[in-house]
Short mmCIF file of C-alpha atoms in Angstrom, two decimals:
data_model
loop_
_atom_site.label_atom_id
_atom_site.label_comp_id
_atom_site.label_asym_id
_atom_site.label_seq_id
_atom_site.Cartn_x
_atom_site.Cartn_y
_atom_site.Cartn_z
CA MET A 130 0.00 0.00 0.00
CA GLN A 131 1.30 3.50 -0.83
CA HIS A 132 1.00 6.32 1.65
CA SER A 133 1.69 9.90 0.67
CA LYS A 134 3.25 12.35 3.10
CA ASP A 135 -0.12 13.99 3.71
CA ASP A 136 -1.81 10.67 4.41
CA ASN A 137 -2.67 10.84 8.10
CA SER A 138 -4.43 7.51 8.37
CA LEU A 139 -3.24 5.31 11.23
CA PRO A 140 -1.53 2.79 8.92
CA ALA A 141 0.34 5.65 7.25
CA LEU A 142 1.44 7.15 10.57
CA VAL A 143 2.58 3.74 11.80
CA ARG A 144 4.50 3.27 8.60
CA ARG A 145 6.22 6.64 8.94
CA LEU A 146 7.16 5.97 12.55
CA CYS A 147 8.42 2.39 12.23
CA GLY A 148 8.35 1.35 8.57
CA GLN A 149 5.76 -1.40 9.09
CA ASP A 150 3.00 -2.08 6.54
CA VAL A 151 0.25 -3.55 8.72
CA ALA A 152 -1.86 -4.40 5.65
CA ALA A 153 0.30 -7.51 5.31
CA CYS A 154 -1.06 -8.98 8.58
CA TYR A 155 -3.47 -11.87 7.90
CA GLN A 156 -4.56 -12.38 11.49
CA CYS A 157 -3.08 -15.81 12.16
CA GLY A 158 -2.70 -14.96 15.87
CA LYS A 159 0.81 -16.33 16.27
CA CYS A 160 1.94 -13.06 17.89
CA THR A 161 -0.71 -13.39 20.57
CA ALA A 162 -0.06 -17.10 21.10
CA GLY A 163 3.56 -16.47 22.11
CA CYS A 164 3.10 -13.15 23.91
CA PRO A 165 4.11 -13.33 27.60
CA MET A 166 2.00 -10.25 28.39
CA ALA A 167 -1.14 -11.12 26.35
CA ALA A 168 -2.97 -12.15 29.53
CA GLN A 169 -2.52 -8.57 30.81
CA MET A 170 -3.86 -6.92 27.65
CA ASP A 171 -7.37 -5.72 26.83
CA GLN A 172 -6.39 -5.97 23.15
CA PRO A 173 -3.89 -8.75 22.48
CA PRO A 174 -1.26 -8.19 19.77
CA HIS A 175 -3.18 -9.63 16.79
CA ARG A 176 -6.20 -7.45 17.69
CA VAL A 177 -3.90 -4.43 17.90
CA MET A 178 -2.72 -5.18 14.35
CA ARG A 179 -6.35 -5.56 13.19
CA LEU A 180 -7.40 -2.24 14.77
CA VAL A 181 -4.55 -0.43 13.00
CA GLN A 182 -5.82 -1.92 9.73
CA ALA A 183 -9.41 -0.89 10.55
CA ASP A 184 -8.32 2.74 10.90
CA ASP A 185 -11.62 4.40 11.76
CA ALA A 186 -11.92 7.08 14.43
CA ASP A 187 -13.20 4.59 17.00
CA ALA A 188 -10.39 2.15 16.35
CA GLN A 189 -7.79 4.93 16.65
CA LEU A 190 -9.11 6.12 19.97
CA THR A 191 -9.51 2.56 21.28
CA LEU A 192 -5.93 1.76 20.38
CA LEU A 193 -4.15 4.93 21.42
CA SER A 194 -5.92 4.97 24.78
CA SER A 195 -5.72 1.20 25.32
CA PRO A 196 -3.90 -0.24 28.33
CA ALA A 197 -2.65 -3.01 26.00
CA ILE A 198 0.02 -1.02 24.20
CA TRP A 199 1.65 -0.16 27.54
CA SER A 200 1.79 -3.81 28.56
CA CYS A 201 4.17 -4.84 25.77
CA ALA A 202 7.51 -5.84 27.33
CA GLY A 203 9.37 -5.47 24.03
CA CYS A 204 10.56 -9.07 24.21
CA LEU A 205 10.33 -9.50 20.39
CA THR A 206 8.74 -12.98 20.51
CA CYS A 207 5.97 -11.80 18.13
CA THR A 208 8.50 -10.21 15.78
CA GLN A 209 10.60 -13.36 15.79
CA ARG A 210 7.65 -15.58 14.87
CA CYS A 211 5.50 -13.49 12.48
CA PRO A 212 5.08 -15.59 9.32
CA LYS A 213 4.66 -12.38 7.28
CA GLY A 214 7.93 -10.94 8.54
CA LEU A 215 6.16 -8.08 10.27
CA ASP A 216 7.46 -6.46 13.46
CA PRO A 217 4.48 -6.13 15.84
CA ALA A 218 6.81 -4.98 18.64
CA ALA A 219 7.78 -1.98 16.49
CA VAL A 220 4.08 -1.28 15.83
CA MET A 221 3.50 -1.30 19.61
CA ASP A 222 6.34 1.23 19.96
CA ALA A 223 4.82 3.45 17.24
CA LEU A 224 1.39 3.35 18.91
CA ARG A 225 2.86 4.14 22.33
CA GLU A 226 4.78 7.03 20.85
CA MET A 227 1.58 8.48 19.33
CA SER A 228 -0.38 7.82 22.52
CA PHE A 229 2.32 9.50 24.61
CA GLN A 230 2.75 12.49 22.30
CA ARG A 231 -1.00 13.11 22.03
CA GLY A 232 -1.63 12.74 25.76
CA LEU A 233 -3.92 9.72 25.31
CA VAL A 234 -2.19 7.30 27.69
CA SER A 235 -4.74 5.12 29.53
CA LYS A 236 -5.28 6.21 33.14
CA ALA A 237 -5.01 2.55 34.12
CA GLN A 238 -1.38 2.67 32.98
CA ARG A 239 -0.32 5.64 35.09
CA ARG A 240 2.40 3.60 36.80
CA VAL A 241 4.02 2.67 33.50
CA LEU A 242 3.77 6.29 32.38
CA ALA A 243 5.24 7.45 35.69
CA PHE A 244 8.11 4.99 35.29
CA HIS A 245 8.86 6.08 31.72
CA ARG A 246 8.71 9.79 32.63
CA SER A 247 10.94 9.26 35.66
CA PHE A 248 13.46 7.28 33.64
CA LEU A 249 13.65 9.92 30.90
CA ALA A 250 13.91 12.78 33.43
CA THR A 251 16.80 10.96 35.13
CA ILE A 252 18.84 10.46 31.99
CA ARG A 253 17.99 13.92 30.67
CA ALA A 254 19.40 15.44 33.87
CA HIS A 255 22.49 13.27 34.30
CA GLY A 256 23.12 11.37 31.05
CA ARG A 257 22.86 8.10 32.98
CA MET A 258 20.26 6.26 35.00
CA GLY A 259 20.79 5.92 38.74
CA GLU A 260 18.38 3.67 40.60
CA PHE A 261 18.07 5.95 43.62
CA GLY A 262 17.06 9.03 41.60
CA LEU A 263 14.85 6.93 39.34
CA VAL A 264 12.95 5.33 42.23
CA ARG A 265 12.61 8.67 44.04
CA ARG A 266 11.13 10.27 40.92
CA TYR A 267 8.94 7.23 40.26
CA LYS A 268 7.50 7.22 43.79
CA LEU A 269 6.59 10.89 43.52
CA ALA A 270 5.10 10.54 40.05
CA SER A 271 3.14 7.33 40.68
CA LEU A 272 2.10 8.10 44.30
CA ASP A 273 3.02 4.45 44.87
CA PHE A 274 4.81 5.05 48.17
CA PHE A 275 4.33 1.78 49.97
CA SER A 276 5.49 -1.00 47.69
CA ASP A 277 9.02 -2.34 48.04
CA LEU A 278 9.77 -0.37 51.20
CA LEU A 279 12.15 -3.07 52.37
CA VAL A 280 13.96 -3.40 49.07
CA ALA A 281 15.91 -0.12 49.27
CA PRO A 282 17.78 -0.92 52.53
CA ALA A 283 18.52 -4.44 51.26
CA MET A 284 19.92 -3.01 48.02
CA LEU A 285 21.98 -0.43 49.92
CA LYS A 286 23.48 -3.17 52.06
CA ARG A 287 24.55 -5.04 48.91
CA GLY A 288 26.11 -1.99 47.27
CA LYS A 289 23.33 -1.96 44.66
CA LEU A 290 21.89 1.49 45.32
CA PRO A 291 24.43 4.28 44.86
CA LEU A 292 22.87 7.42 46.33
CA LEU A 293 24.62 9.93 44.10
CA PRO A 294 24.04 9.84 40.34
CA HIS A 295 26.90 9.58 37.87
CA ARG A 296 26.76 12.81 35.90
CA ILE A 297 28.42 12.71 32.53
CA ARG A 298 30.36 15.68 31.17
CA GLY A 299 28.30 15.87 27.99
CA ARG A 300 25.04 16.76 29.74
CA ASP A 301 24.45 19.69 27.39
CA GLU A 302 24.76 17.25 24.47
CA ILE A 303 22.12 15.03 26.08
CA ARG A 304 19.80 18.02 26.54
CA ARG A 305 20.30 18.91 22.89
CA ILE A 306 19.49 15.32 21.87
CA PHE A 307 16.27 15.43 23.91
CA GLN A 308 15.26 18.78 22.39
CA ARG A 309 16.02 17.81 18.80
CA THR A 310 14.33 14.42 18.99
CA ALA A 311 11.28 15.92 20.75
CA GLN A 312 10.64 18.12 17.71
CA ARG A 313 10.84 15.15 15.38
CA THR A 314 8.56 12.88 17.38
CA GLN A 315 5.94 15.63 17.67
CA GLU A 316 5.96 16.11 13.92
CA ALA A 317 5.77 12.38 13.24
CA SER A 318 3.10 11.48 15.82
CA HIS A 319 0.34 13.94 15.00
CA GLU A 320 -2.21 13.97 12.28
CA MET B 251 48.01 -6.57 25.69
CA SER B 252 45.07 -5.85 23.48
CA GLU B 253 42.14 -3.80 24.72
CA LEU B 254 38.44 -4.06 24.28
CA GLY B 255 36.14 -1.05 24.61
CA TYR B 256 33.93 -1.38 27.65
CA TYR B 257 30.39 -0.04 27.97
CA PRO B 258 29.21 -1.08 31.45
CA GLY B 259 25.85 0.66 31.14
CA CYS B 260 23.95 2.17 34.06
CA SER B 261 22.72 -0.99 35.80
CA LEU B 262 26.23 -2.30 36.29
CA SER B 263 27.05 0.32 38.93
CA GLY B 264 23.78 -0.45 40.77
CA GLY B 265 21.47 -3.44 40.67
CA GLY B 266 23.68 -5.33 38.21
CA ILE B 267 26.98 -4.72 39.99
CA GLU B 268 27.85 -8.45 40.08
CA LEU B 269 27.95 -8.48 36.28
CA ASP B 270 30.47 -5.62 36.27
CA LEU B 271 32.62 -7.22 38.98
CA SER B 272 32.64 -10.64 37.33
CA VAL B 273 33.29 -9.31 33.80
CA ARG B 274 36.25 -7.24 34.99
CA ALA B 275 37.67 -10.05 37.13
CA LEU B 276 37.33 -12.60 34.35
CA ALA B 277 38.96 -10.32 31.75
CA GLU B 278 41.88 -9.71 34.08
CA ARG B 279 42.26 -13.43 34.81
CA ALA B 280 42.32 -14.18 31.08
CA GLY B 281 44.70 -11.34 30.21
CA LEU B 282 42.34 -9.13 28.21
CA GLY B 283 42.35 -5.40 28.96
CA LEU B 284 39.05 -3.54 29.18
CA ARG B 285 38.99 0.23 28.70
CA GLU B 286 35.80 2.10 29.51
CA ILE B 287 34.45 4.41 26.81
CA GLU B 288 34.91 7.92 28.15
CA ASP B 289 31.75 9.82 29.02
CA TRP B 290 29.31 7.17 27.73
CA ASN B 291 25.60 7.79 28.25
CA CYS B 292 22.52 5.65 28.96
CA CYS B 293 21.36 3.55 25.98
CA GLY B 294 17.67 4.41 26.60
CA ALA B 295 16.99 0.85 27.82
CA SER B 296 13.40 -0.34 27.60
CA VAL B 297 12.00 3.20 27.85
CA ALA B 298 13.26 5.43 25.03
CA HIS B 299 12.02 3.14 22.24
CA ALA B 300 8.53 3.10 23.76
CA VAL B 301 8.05 6.86 23.58
CA ASN B 302 10.39 8.33 20.96
CA HIS B 303 11.88 6.38 18.04
CA GLU B 304 14.47 9.08 17.30
CA LEU B 305 15.67 9.36 20.89
CA ALA B 306 15.95 5.54 20.97
CA VAL B 307 18.57 5.74 18.21
CA ALA B 308 20.22 9.05 19.15
CA LEU B 309 21.22 7.91 22.66
CA PRO B 310 23.11 4.76 21.54
CA TYR B 311 24.44 6.72 18.54
CA ARG B 312 26.27 9.18 20.81
CA THR B 313 28.00 6.33 22.65
CA LEU B 314 28.93 4.57 19.39
CA ALA B 315 30.30 7.85 18.00
CA LEU B 316 32.36 8.33 21.17
CA ALA B 317 33.70 4.76 20.90
CA ALA B 318 34.64 5.27 17.25
CA GLY B 319 36.31 8.59 18.05
CA GLN B 320 38.27 7.02 20.91
CA GLY B 321 39.66 4.40 18.53
CA PHE B 322 37.65 1.30 19.43
CA ASP B 323 36.80 -1.29 16.77
CA GLU B 324 34.87 -3.37 19.27
CA VAL B 325 32.86 -2.62 22.37
CA LEU B 326 31.67 -5.04 25.04
CA ALA B 327 28.16 -4.33 26.38
CA PRO B 328 27.59 -7.00 29.06
CA CYS B 329 24.00 -5.93 29.88
CA ALA B 330 21.63 -7.66 27.43
CA ALA B 331 19.44 -4.56 27.07
CA CYS B 332 22.40 -2.24 26.42
CA PHE B 333 23.77 -4.79 23.94
CA SER B 334 20.46 -4.96 22.09
CA ARG B 335 20.10 -1.16 21.89
CA LEU B 336 23.74 -0.51 20.92
CA LYS B 337 24.05 -3.32 18.42
CA GLY B 338 20.58 -2.67 17.00
CA THR B 339 21.63 0.92 16.38
CA ALA B 340 25.01 -0.07 14.92
CA VAL B 341 23.26 -2.49 12.52
CA ARG B 342 20.77 0.17 11.39
CA LEU B 343 23.53 2.74 10.91
CA GLY B 344 25.41 0.24 8.75
CA ARG B 345 22.37 -0.20 6.52
CA ASP B 346 21.15 3.38 6.32
CA PRO B 347 23.55 6.23 5.46
CA ALA B 348 20.68 8.75 5.71
CA LEU B 349 20.18 7.73 9.34
CA VAL B 350 23.90 8.29 10.01
CA ALA B 351 23.65 11.80 8.57
CA ARG B 352 20.48 12.60 10.53
CA MET B 353 21.99 11.36 13.80
CA ALA B 354 25.17 13.36 13.20
CA ASP B 355 22.91 16.40 12.89
CA VAL B 356 20.86 15.55 15.99
CA THR B 357 23.84 14.76 18.23
CA GLY B 358 26.53 17.00 16.77
CA ARG B 359 28.90 14.01 16.64
CA GLN B 360 30.33 12.02 13.76
CA TYR B 361 30.22 8.22 13.66
CA SER B 362 33.58 8.04 11.96
CA ARG B 363 33.85 4.26 11.50
CA PRO B 364 31.81 1.17 12.27
CA VAL B 365 31.99 -0.25 15.78
CA ARG B 366 31.23 -3.91 16.52
CA VAL B 367 29.26 -4.60 19.70
CA LEU B 368 29.82 -7.81 21.69
CA ASN B 369 27.46 -9.35 24.24
CA VAL B 370 28.56 -11.16 27.37
CA ILE B 371 28.33 -14.64 25.80
CA GLU B 372 30.54 -13.58 22.89
CA PHE B 373 32.93 -12.02 25.40
CA VAL B 374 33.28 -15.32 27.30
CA ASP B 375 33.72 -17.19 24.01
CA ARG B 376 36.48 -14.76 23.09
CA LEU B 377 38.26 -15.33 26.42
CA LEU B 378 38.05 -19.09 25.90
CA SER B 379 39.25 -19.04 22.27
CA ASN B 380 41.75 -16.21 22.06
CA TYR B 381 42.90 -15.59 25.60
CA ASP B 382 44.20 -17.52 28.53
CA LEU B 383 40.95 -18.48 30.26
CA ALA B 384 40.57 -22.15 29.26
CA ALA B 385 43.97 -23.03 30.77
CA LYS B 386 42.93 -21.50 34.10
CA LEU B 387 39.70 -23.39 34.56
CA GLY B 388 39.65 -26.07 37.26
CA HIS B 389 36.80 -28.40 38.15
CA PRO B 390 35.18 -27.00 41.28
CA LEU B 391 31.77 -27.06 39.58
CA ALA B 392 31.94 -30.56 38.09
CA GLY B 393 28.44 -31.89 37.49
CA LEU B 394 26.63 -28.74 38.64
CA LYS B 395 23.33 -28.63 36.73
CA VAL B 396 22.48 -25.20 35.37
CA ALA B 397 19.57 -23.88 33.30
CA PRO B 398 20.87 -21.64 30.49
CA TYR B 399 18.46 -18.71 30.46
CA TYR B 400 18.83 -16.41 27.46
CA GLY B 401 15.63 -14.45 27.94
CA CYS B 402 14.60 -12.06 25.17
CA LEU B 403 17.54 -9.91 24.27
CA LEU B 404 20.27 -12.54 24.05
CA SER B 405 18.11 -14.74 21.81
CA ARG B 406 16.16 -12.36 19.57
CA GLY B 407 16.65 -9.42 17.23
CA GLU B 408 17.21 -9.75 13.50
CA GLY B 409 20.82 -8.94 12.64
CA ILE B 410 21.57 -8.49 16.36
CA VAL B 411 21.77 -12.04 17.75
CA ALA B 412 23.35 -14.67 15.51
CA ASP B 413 22.10 -17.69 17.49
CA ASP B 414 18.99 -19.75 16.70
CA PRO B 415 16.23 -17.66 18.29
CA GLU B 416 14.06 -20.63 19.31
CA GLN B 417 16.83 -23.11 20.25
CA PRO B 418 19.82 -21.00 21.24
CA SER B 419 23.03 -22.79 22.18
CA ALA B 420 25.58 -20.00 22.62
CA MET B 421 25.94 -20.53 26.38
CA VAL B 422 26.51 -24.28 26.14
CA ARG B 423 30.19 -24.13 25.26
CA ALA B 424 30.93 -21.87 28.23
CA ILE B 425 28.91 -24.10 30.56
CA HIS B 426 30.86 -27.19 29.49
CA ALA B 427 34.14 -25.27 29.78
CA ALA B 428 33.20 -24.44 33.37
CA GLY B 429 32.66 -28.14 34.02
CA ALA B 430 28.93 -27.67 34.62
CA GLU B 431 26.03 -29.40 32.86
CA PRO B 432 23.27 -27.60 30.98
CA VAL B 433 19.76 -28.96 31.59
CA GLU B 434 17.14 -29.21 28.86
CA TRP B 435 14.18 -26.97 29.62
CA ASN B 436 11.43 -25.07 27.85
CA PHE B 437 11.90 -21.60 29.31
CA ALA B 438 15.34 -20.70 27.93
CA THR B 439 13.96 -17.83 25.81
CA GLU B 440 10.84 -16.85 27.79
CA CYS B 441 10.52 -13.24 28.92
CA CYS B 442 10.85 -12.35 32.65
CA GLY B 443 8.83 -9.11 32.35
CA ALA B 444 11.92 -6.98 31.80
CA GLY B 445 11.40 -3.32 32.72
CA PHE B 446 8.06 -3.89 34.48
CA SER B 447 9.59 -4.78 37.85
CA LEU B 448 8.30 -1.56 39.47
CA SER B 449 5.29 -0.66 37.35
CA LYS B 450 3.71 -4.12 36.77
CA THR B 451 5.08 -6.15 39.65
CA GLU B 452 2.19 -8.66 39.51
CA ALA B 453 3.04 -9.60 35.92
CA VAL B 454 6.72 -10.00 36.82
CA ILE B 455 5.77 -12.27 39.75
CA GLY B 456 3.77 -14.56 37.44
CA LEU B 457 6.42 -14.78 34.72
CA GLY B 458 9.27 -15.20 37.22
CA ASP B 459 7.44 -17.92 39.11
CA ALA B 460 6.93 -19.91 35.88
CA ILE B 461 10.62 -19.62 34.95
CA LEU B 462 11.87 -20.57 38.44
CA SER B 463 9.46 -23.53 38.60
CA ALA B 464 10.50 -24.81 35.17
CA ALA B 465 14.19 -24.63 36.10
CA ALA B 466 13.60 -26.58 39.33
CA GLU B 467 11.51 -29.22 37.50
CA ALA B 468 14.31 -29.67 34.97
CA GLY B 469 16.68 -30.45 37.85
CA ALA B 470 18.68 -27.24 37.66
CA GLU B 471 20.65 -26.17 40.73
CA ALA B 472 21.07 -22.64 39.37
CA ILE B 473 19.81 -20.43 36.56
CA LEU B 474 22.39 -18.81 34.33
CA THR B 475 21.74 -15.35 32.85
CA GLY B 476 23.48 -12.53 31.00
CA CYS B 477 21.01 -9.76 31.76
CA PRO B 478 20.70 -7.48 34.82
CA MET B 479 16.92 -7.14 34.33
CA CYS B 480 16.51 -10.93 34.26
CA HIS B 481 18.79 -11.18 37.28
CA SER B 482 16.81 -8.61 39.22
CA ASN B 483 13.45 -10.16 38.29
CA LEU B 484 14.57 -13.70 39.18
CA ASP B 485 17.00 -13.09 42.06
CA MET B 486 15.80 -9.97 43.90
CA ARG B 487 12.14 -10.57 43.02
CA GLN B 488 12.38 -14.22 44.10
CA GLN B 489 11.53 -13.15 47.65
CA THR B 490 8.58 -11.08 46.35
CA ILE B 491 7.44 -14.13 44.39
CA ASN B 492 7.71 -16.33 47.49
CA ALA B 493 5.95 -13.70 49.62
CA ALA B 494 3.08 -13.76 47.11
CA GLY B 495 2.53 -17.41 48.01
CA ARG B 496 4.27 -18.90 44.97
CA GLY B 497 7.02 -21.46 45.17
CA PRO B 498 8.67 -21.24 47.62
CA HIS B 499 11.74 -21.05 45.42
CA ARG B 500 15.36 -21.21 46.49
CA MET B 501 17.05 -20.99 43.11
CA PRO B 502 20.41 -19.20 42.82
CA VAL B 503 20.62 -17.02 39.71
CA LEU B 504 24.16 -16.57 38.38
CA TYR B 505 25.63 -14.45 35.67
CA LEU B 506 27.52 -16.49 33.08
CA THR B 507 30.67 -14.60 34.08
CA GLU B 508 30.19 -15.52 37.75
CA LEU B 509 30.04 -19.21 36.79
CA LEU B 510 33.22 -18.96 34.71
CA GLY B 511 34.88 -16.93 37.46
CA LEU B 512 34.20 -19.65 40.02
CA ALA B 513 35.56 -22.26 37.63
CA ALA B 514 38.67 -20.09 37.23
CA GLY B 515 39.20 -20.14 40.98
CA LEU B 516 38.18 -16.55 41.71
CA ALA B 517 36.74 -15.82 45.16
CA PRO B 518 32.92 -15.56 45.35
CA GLU B 519 33.24 -12.05 46.86
CA THR B 520 35.46 -10.90 43.99
CA LEU B 521 32.68 -11.91 41.60
CA GLY B 522 29.89 -10.37 43.69
CA LEU B 523 28.16 -13.63 44.68
CA ASN B 524 27.77 -12.38 48.26
CA ARG B 525 25.56 -9.54 46.95
CA HIS B 526 22.74 -11.73 45.62
CA PHE B 527 19.34 -11.72 47.31
CA THR B 528 18.92 -15.50 46.89
CA ASP B 529 21.95 -17.18 48.45
CA ALA B 530 24.46 -18.21 45.79
CA THR B 531 27.58 -18.43 47.91
CA GLY B 532 27.22 -22.21 48.31
CA ILE B 533 27.49 -22.95 44.59
CA ARG B 534 29.95 -25.77 44.06
CA ALA B 535 30.25 -29.13 42.33
CA GLY B 536 26.92 -30.83 41.59
CA ARG B 537 24.98 -33.04 43.99
CA SER B 538 25.11 -36.16 41.87
#
């Protein structure tokens, strides 16, 4: 299928973001059969592929606000096994990117969103991830204060929780990378 | 002495510190120098690719450009996630000159020559083939039954992992060299839940429980991994899994480099075995 640059259908946007032509999917369900997270998903992977193909307004909203896309672990089992050589994991990434950029992330997935935001804020500030800063940010963003209270002291004892972040010298380069790529993803993710 | 570029990645100074300790100790024992890439940055891990496809390439690109500029032909990335992101980016850059140009513009850095990225299994293979490791291996682990656990990112990824994605065998040679015995099991390439440890703990408990149970049923005395996320989900989370009423499991989870280090006579503390959540300090020759 050909998509022009002005084609803002969901299949065209997915194709621009990750190069995948979802029209090739013939719904065999092999992606779902091997997916370790399918049991957690409201729309399992083969249904996600079908909804991208359907491309009506309802399907778009269902997909971009679905909890399912945020349950993909990125393990690539689907991609490895697709008999059409498609990359459903990359389609999941493209849908998450659109969902994130358009502010449509499912409320049920606020912990995943909080984790992603905390992770990005940590590397944007320091250039590297440090568990202490990441968990501190995550707790504040998710309001999930009570889980794993005993893990931090146990990690500290084992030398697994350095309290101070490693800050790289090229932090201004990292900020520039975040700024430049933010422009591009905004352009690519919106109709 | 030749030198290999070293990209420890963020986890290896925190939750995955045993992988860093055992990689460095094993390299030294075998006579291979590791030199850290100066000023490397986070690869974006399981997060960047989920929210921004350009950021997911730009972050590894900067590190690859630094490695190239600092004269490295090859870089070791022991963490499976870092390896997958760095090598995936290197492969795409090799195929797509327009991407190289765009990333040079985004990052302000030139990727002056191709850099090859090695994972921890390839690193151990290299030490066995080209360096002095094989001669230093004794038999303190003779007959120890281990479950080779590749997980996702050391078994899958087109152009990234060379092994058979459904029936990988890359760890087997190292296991035999260490005098241990690989068990046959069905969970070698199953996913542990990866980056969902904090945000979807319930899912990680279910997946981890299945993997730990399968290893025990296959007769394994330890699980062998090359990934800090797998290690955290199976070792640290093992007590969460047991507290949730599963198991109870008491399955040591070792990095491949810890196993080889023990076989090479290195002290458990040197390798970081005393830092595990599930006791692994008693690992020695098999029961049978």
